[in-house]
CSV table of C-alpha atoms in Angstrom, one decimal:
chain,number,residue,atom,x,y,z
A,30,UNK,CA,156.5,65.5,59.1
A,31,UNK,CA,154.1,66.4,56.5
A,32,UNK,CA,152.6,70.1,56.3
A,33,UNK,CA,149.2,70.6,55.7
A,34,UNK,CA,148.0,73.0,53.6
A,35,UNK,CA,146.4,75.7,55.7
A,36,UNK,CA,143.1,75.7,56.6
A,37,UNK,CA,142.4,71.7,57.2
A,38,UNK,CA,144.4,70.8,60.3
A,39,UNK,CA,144.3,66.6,60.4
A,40,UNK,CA,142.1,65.5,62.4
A,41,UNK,CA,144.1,65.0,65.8
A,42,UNK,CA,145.4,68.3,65.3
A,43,UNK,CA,141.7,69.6,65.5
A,44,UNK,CA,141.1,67.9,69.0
A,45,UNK,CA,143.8,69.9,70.5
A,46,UNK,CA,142.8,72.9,69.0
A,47,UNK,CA,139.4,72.4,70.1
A,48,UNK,CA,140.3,71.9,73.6
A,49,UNK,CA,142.6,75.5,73.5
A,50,UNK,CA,140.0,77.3,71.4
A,51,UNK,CA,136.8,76.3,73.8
A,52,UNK,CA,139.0,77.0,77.0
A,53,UNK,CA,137.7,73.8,78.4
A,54,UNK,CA,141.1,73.4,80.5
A,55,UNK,CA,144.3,74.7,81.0
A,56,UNK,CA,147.9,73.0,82.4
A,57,UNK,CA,147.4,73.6,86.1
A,58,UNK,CA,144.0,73.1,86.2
A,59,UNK,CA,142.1,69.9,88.0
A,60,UNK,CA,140.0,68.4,86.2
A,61,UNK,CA,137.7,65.2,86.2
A,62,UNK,CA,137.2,63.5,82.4
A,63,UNK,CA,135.6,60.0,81.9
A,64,UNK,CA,137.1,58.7,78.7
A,65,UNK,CA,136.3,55.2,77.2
A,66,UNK,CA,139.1,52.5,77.6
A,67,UNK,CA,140.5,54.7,80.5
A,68,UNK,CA,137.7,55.0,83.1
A,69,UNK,CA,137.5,58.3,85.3
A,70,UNK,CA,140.6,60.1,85.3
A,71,UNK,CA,141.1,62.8,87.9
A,72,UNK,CA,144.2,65.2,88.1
A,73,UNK,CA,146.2,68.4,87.8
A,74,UNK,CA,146.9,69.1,84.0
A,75,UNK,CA,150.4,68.9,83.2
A,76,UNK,CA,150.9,69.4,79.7
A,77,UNK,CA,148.9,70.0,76.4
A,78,UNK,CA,150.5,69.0,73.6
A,79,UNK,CA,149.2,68.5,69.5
A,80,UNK,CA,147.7,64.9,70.3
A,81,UNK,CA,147.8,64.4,74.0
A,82,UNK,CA,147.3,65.4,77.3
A,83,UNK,CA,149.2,64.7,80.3
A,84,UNK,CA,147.6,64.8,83.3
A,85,UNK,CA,149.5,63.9,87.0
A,86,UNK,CA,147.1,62.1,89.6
A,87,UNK,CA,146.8,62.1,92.7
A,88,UNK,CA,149.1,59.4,94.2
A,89,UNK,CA,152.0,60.8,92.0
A,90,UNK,CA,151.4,58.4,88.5
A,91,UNK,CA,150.4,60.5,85.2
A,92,UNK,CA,147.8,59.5,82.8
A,93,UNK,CA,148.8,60.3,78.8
A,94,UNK,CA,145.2,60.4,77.1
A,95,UNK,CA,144.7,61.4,73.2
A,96,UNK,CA,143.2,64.9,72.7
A,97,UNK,CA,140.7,63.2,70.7
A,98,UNK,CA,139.6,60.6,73.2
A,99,UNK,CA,139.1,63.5,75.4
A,100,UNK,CA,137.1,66.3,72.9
A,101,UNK,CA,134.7,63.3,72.8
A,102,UNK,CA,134.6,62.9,77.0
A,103,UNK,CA,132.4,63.9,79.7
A,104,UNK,CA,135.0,66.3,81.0
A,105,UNK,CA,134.1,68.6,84.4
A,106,UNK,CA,136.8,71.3,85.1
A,107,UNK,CA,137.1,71.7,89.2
A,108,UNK,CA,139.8,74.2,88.5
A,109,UNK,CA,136.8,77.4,88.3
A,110,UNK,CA,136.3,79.6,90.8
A,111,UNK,CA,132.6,79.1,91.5
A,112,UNK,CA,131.9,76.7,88.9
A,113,UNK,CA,133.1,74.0,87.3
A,114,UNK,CA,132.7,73.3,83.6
A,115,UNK,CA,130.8,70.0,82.4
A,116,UNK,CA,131.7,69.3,78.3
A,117,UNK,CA,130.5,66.6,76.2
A,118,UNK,CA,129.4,65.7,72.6
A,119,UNK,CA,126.8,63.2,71.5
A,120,UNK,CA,126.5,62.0,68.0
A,121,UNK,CA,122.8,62.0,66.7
A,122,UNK,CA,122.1,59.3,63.7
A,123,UNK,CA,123.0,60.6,60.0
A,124,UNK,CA,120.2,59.4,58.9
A,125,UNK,CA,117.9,62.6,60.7
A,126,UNK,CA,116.9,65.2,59.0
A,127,UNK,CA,118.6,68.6,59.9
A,128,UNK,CA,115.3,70.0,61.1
A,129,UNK,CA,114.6,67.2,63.8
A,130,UNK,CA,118.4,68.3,64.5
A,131,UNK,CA,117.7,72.1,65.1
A,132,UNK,CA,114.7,70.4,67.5
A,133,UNK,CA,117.0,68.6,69.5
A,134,UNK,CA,119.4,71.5,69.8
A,135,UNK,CA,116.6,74.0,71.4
A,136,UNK,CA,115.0,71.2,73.3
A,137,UNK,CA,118.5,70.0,74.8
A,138,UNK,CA,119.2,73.4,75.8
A,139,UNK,CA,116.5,74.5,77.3
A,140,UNK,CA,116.0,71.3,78.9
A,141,UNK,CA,119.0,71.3,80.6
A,142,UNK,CA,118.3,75.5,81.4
A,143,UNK,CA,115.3,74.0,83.4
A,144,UNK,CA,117.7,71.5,85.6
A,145,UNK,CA,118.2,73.0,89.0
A,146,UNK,CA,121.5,72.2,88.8
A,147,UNK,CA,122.6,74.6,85.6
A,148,UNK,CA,120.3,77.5,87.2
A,149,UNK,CA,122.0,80.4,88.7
A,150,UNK,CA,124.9,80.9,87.2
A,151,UNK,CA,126.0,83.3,84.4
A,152,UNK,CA,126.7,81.5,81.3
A,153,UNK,CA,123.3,79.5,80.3
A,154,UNK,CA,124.2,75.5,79.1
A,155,UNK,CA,125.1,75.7,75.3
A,156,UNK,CA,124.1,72.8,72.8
A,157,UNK,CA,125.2,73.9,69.3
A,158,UNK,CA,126.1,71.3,66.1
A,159,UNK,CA,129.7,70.9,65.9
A,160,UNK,CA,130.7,69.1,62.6
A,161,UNK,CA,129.4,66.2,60.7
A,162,UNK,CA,130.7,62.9,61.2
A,163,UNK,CA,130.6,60.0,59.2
A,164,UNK,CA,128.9,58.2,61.9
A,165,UNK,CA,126.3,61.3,62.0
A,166,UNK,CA,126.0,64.9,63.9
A,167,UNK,CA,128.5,65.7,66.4
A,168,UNK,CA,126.7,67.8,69.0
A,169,UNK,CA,128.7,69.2,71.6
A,170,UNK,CA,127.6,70.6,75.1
A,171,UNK,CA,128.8,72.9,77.7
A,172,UNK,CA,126.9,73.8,80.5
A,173,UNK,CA,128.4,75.2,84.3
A,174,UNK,CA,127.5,73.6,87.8
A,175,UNK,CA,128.4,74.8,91.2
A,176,UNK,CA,131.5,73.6,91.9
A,177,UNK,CA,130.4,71.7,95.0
A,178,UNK,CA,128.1,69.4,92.5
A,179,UNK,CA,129.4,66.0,92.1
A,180,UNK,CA,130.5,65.2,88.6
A,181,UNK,CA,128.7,61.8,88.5
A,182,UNK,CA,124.9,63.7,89.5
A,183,UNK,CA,125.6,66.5,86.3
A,184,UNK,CA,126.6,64.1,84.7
A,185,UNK,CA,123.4,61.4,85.0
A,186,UNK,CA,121.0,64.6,84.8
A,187,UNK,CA,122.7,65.9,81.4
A,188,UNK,CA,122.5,62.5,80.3
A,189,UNK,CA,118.6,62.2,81.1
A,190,UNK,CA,118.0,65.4,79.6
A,191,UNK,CA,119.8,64.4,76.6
A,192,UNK,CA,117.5,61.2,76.0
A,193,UNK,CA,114.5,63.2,76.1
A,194,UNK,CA,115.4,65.6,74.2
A,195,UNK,CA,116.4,62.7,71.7
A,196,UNK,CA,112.8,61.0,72.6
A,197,UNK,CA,110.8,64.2,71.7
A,198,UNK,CA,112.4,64.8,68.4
A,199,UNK,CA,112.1,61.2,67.5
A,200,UNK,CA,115.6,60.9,67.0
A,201,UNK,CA,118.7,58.1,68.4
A,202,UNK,CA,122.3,58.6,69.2
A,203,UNK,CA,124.8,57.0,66.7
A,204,UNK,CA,125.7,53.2,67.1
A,205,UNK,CA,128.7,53.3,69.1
A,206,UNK,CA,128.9,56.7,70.0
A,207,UNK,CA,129.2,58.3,73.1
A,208,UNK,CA,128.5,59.3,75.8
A,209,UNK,CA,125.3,56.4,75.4
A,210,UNK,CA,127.9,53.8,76.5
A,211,UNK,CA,130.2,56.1,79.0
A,212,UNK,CA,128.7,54.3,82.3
A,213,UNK,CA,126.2,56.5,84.1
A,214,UNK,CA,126.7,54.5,87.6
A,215,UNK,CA,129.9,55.9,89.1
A,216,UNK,CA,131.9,54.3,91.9
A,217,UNK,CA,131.0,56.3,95.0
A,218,UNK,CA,133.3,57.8,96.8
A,219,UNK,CA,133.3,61.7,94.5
């Protein structure tokens, strides 16, 4: 294979670096991630490797998803003592201006600070501008809930927050992007 030269690892590289650098999960870990094409996937991490994930469910099978399908998930990590960790990204038009962006950002943030469900714990919910895409801003977010919070409730109260905050700054998400068309109604039963 190829080397790169240093300093601009390819892009699938970056998704795995992303997920070791931001300690979203480890192998051994349990963790919940709704991915597009796959669903919810829920199950002990196995492996971590450059551009995918193994991860061994429940009743024995494995899932194999791409690090970069899951850097651009709704991810919750049920492996955390008292808390789990809730990750996602949105993508925010191009065609915004980078001030309407900085509004979004604080009103995000402390828009999810004022949900019950992020209160109380150390670590405050962070919304900070990852990269650019071509498709527009890549915005990622990490906030903690209780670990006894269902995934599916942080989840539909992130995503609430995070239309708001788009509504007040008079800004849209990205054709296409996610997590707009991740399903918000989850099969009960978690």
């Amino acid at each position: 294979s190829k080397m790169s030269r240093p300093g601009t690892p390819p892009s699938e590289y970056q998704s795995a670096i992303d997920i070791m650098l931001e300690n979203l999960f480890k192998v051994g870990d349990e963790i919940e991630v709704f991915v597009r094409n796959y669903g919810r996937v829920r199950g002990l991490v196995k492996n971590v490797e450059t551009r995918l994930t193994v991860i061994t469910l429940k009743d024995g099978g494995q899932a194999v998803i791409p690090n970069n399908q899951i850097s651009q998930a709704f991810l919750v990590n049920h492996s955390r003592k008292h808390h789990s960790t809730v990750a996602f990204n949105v993508v925010v038009d191009s065609s915004a201006d980078s001030e309407k962006i900085g509004d979004f950002i604080d009103s995000f943030a402390s828009q999810l600070s004022d949900l019950d469900l992020f209160q109380g714990l150390s670590d405050s919910p962070s919304v900070s501008l990852d990269s650019l895409l071509p498709s527009g801003y890549n915005i990622s977010v990490q906030a903690s809930i209780a670990s006894a919070t269902s995934a599916a409730k942080a989840k539909t109260q992130a995503l609430l927050a995070c239309s708001a905050a788009l509504k007040a700054a008079g800004l849209s998400l990205a054709k296409g992007s996610a997590p707009a068309n991740v399903p918000v109604s989850f099969k009960s039963g978690f």
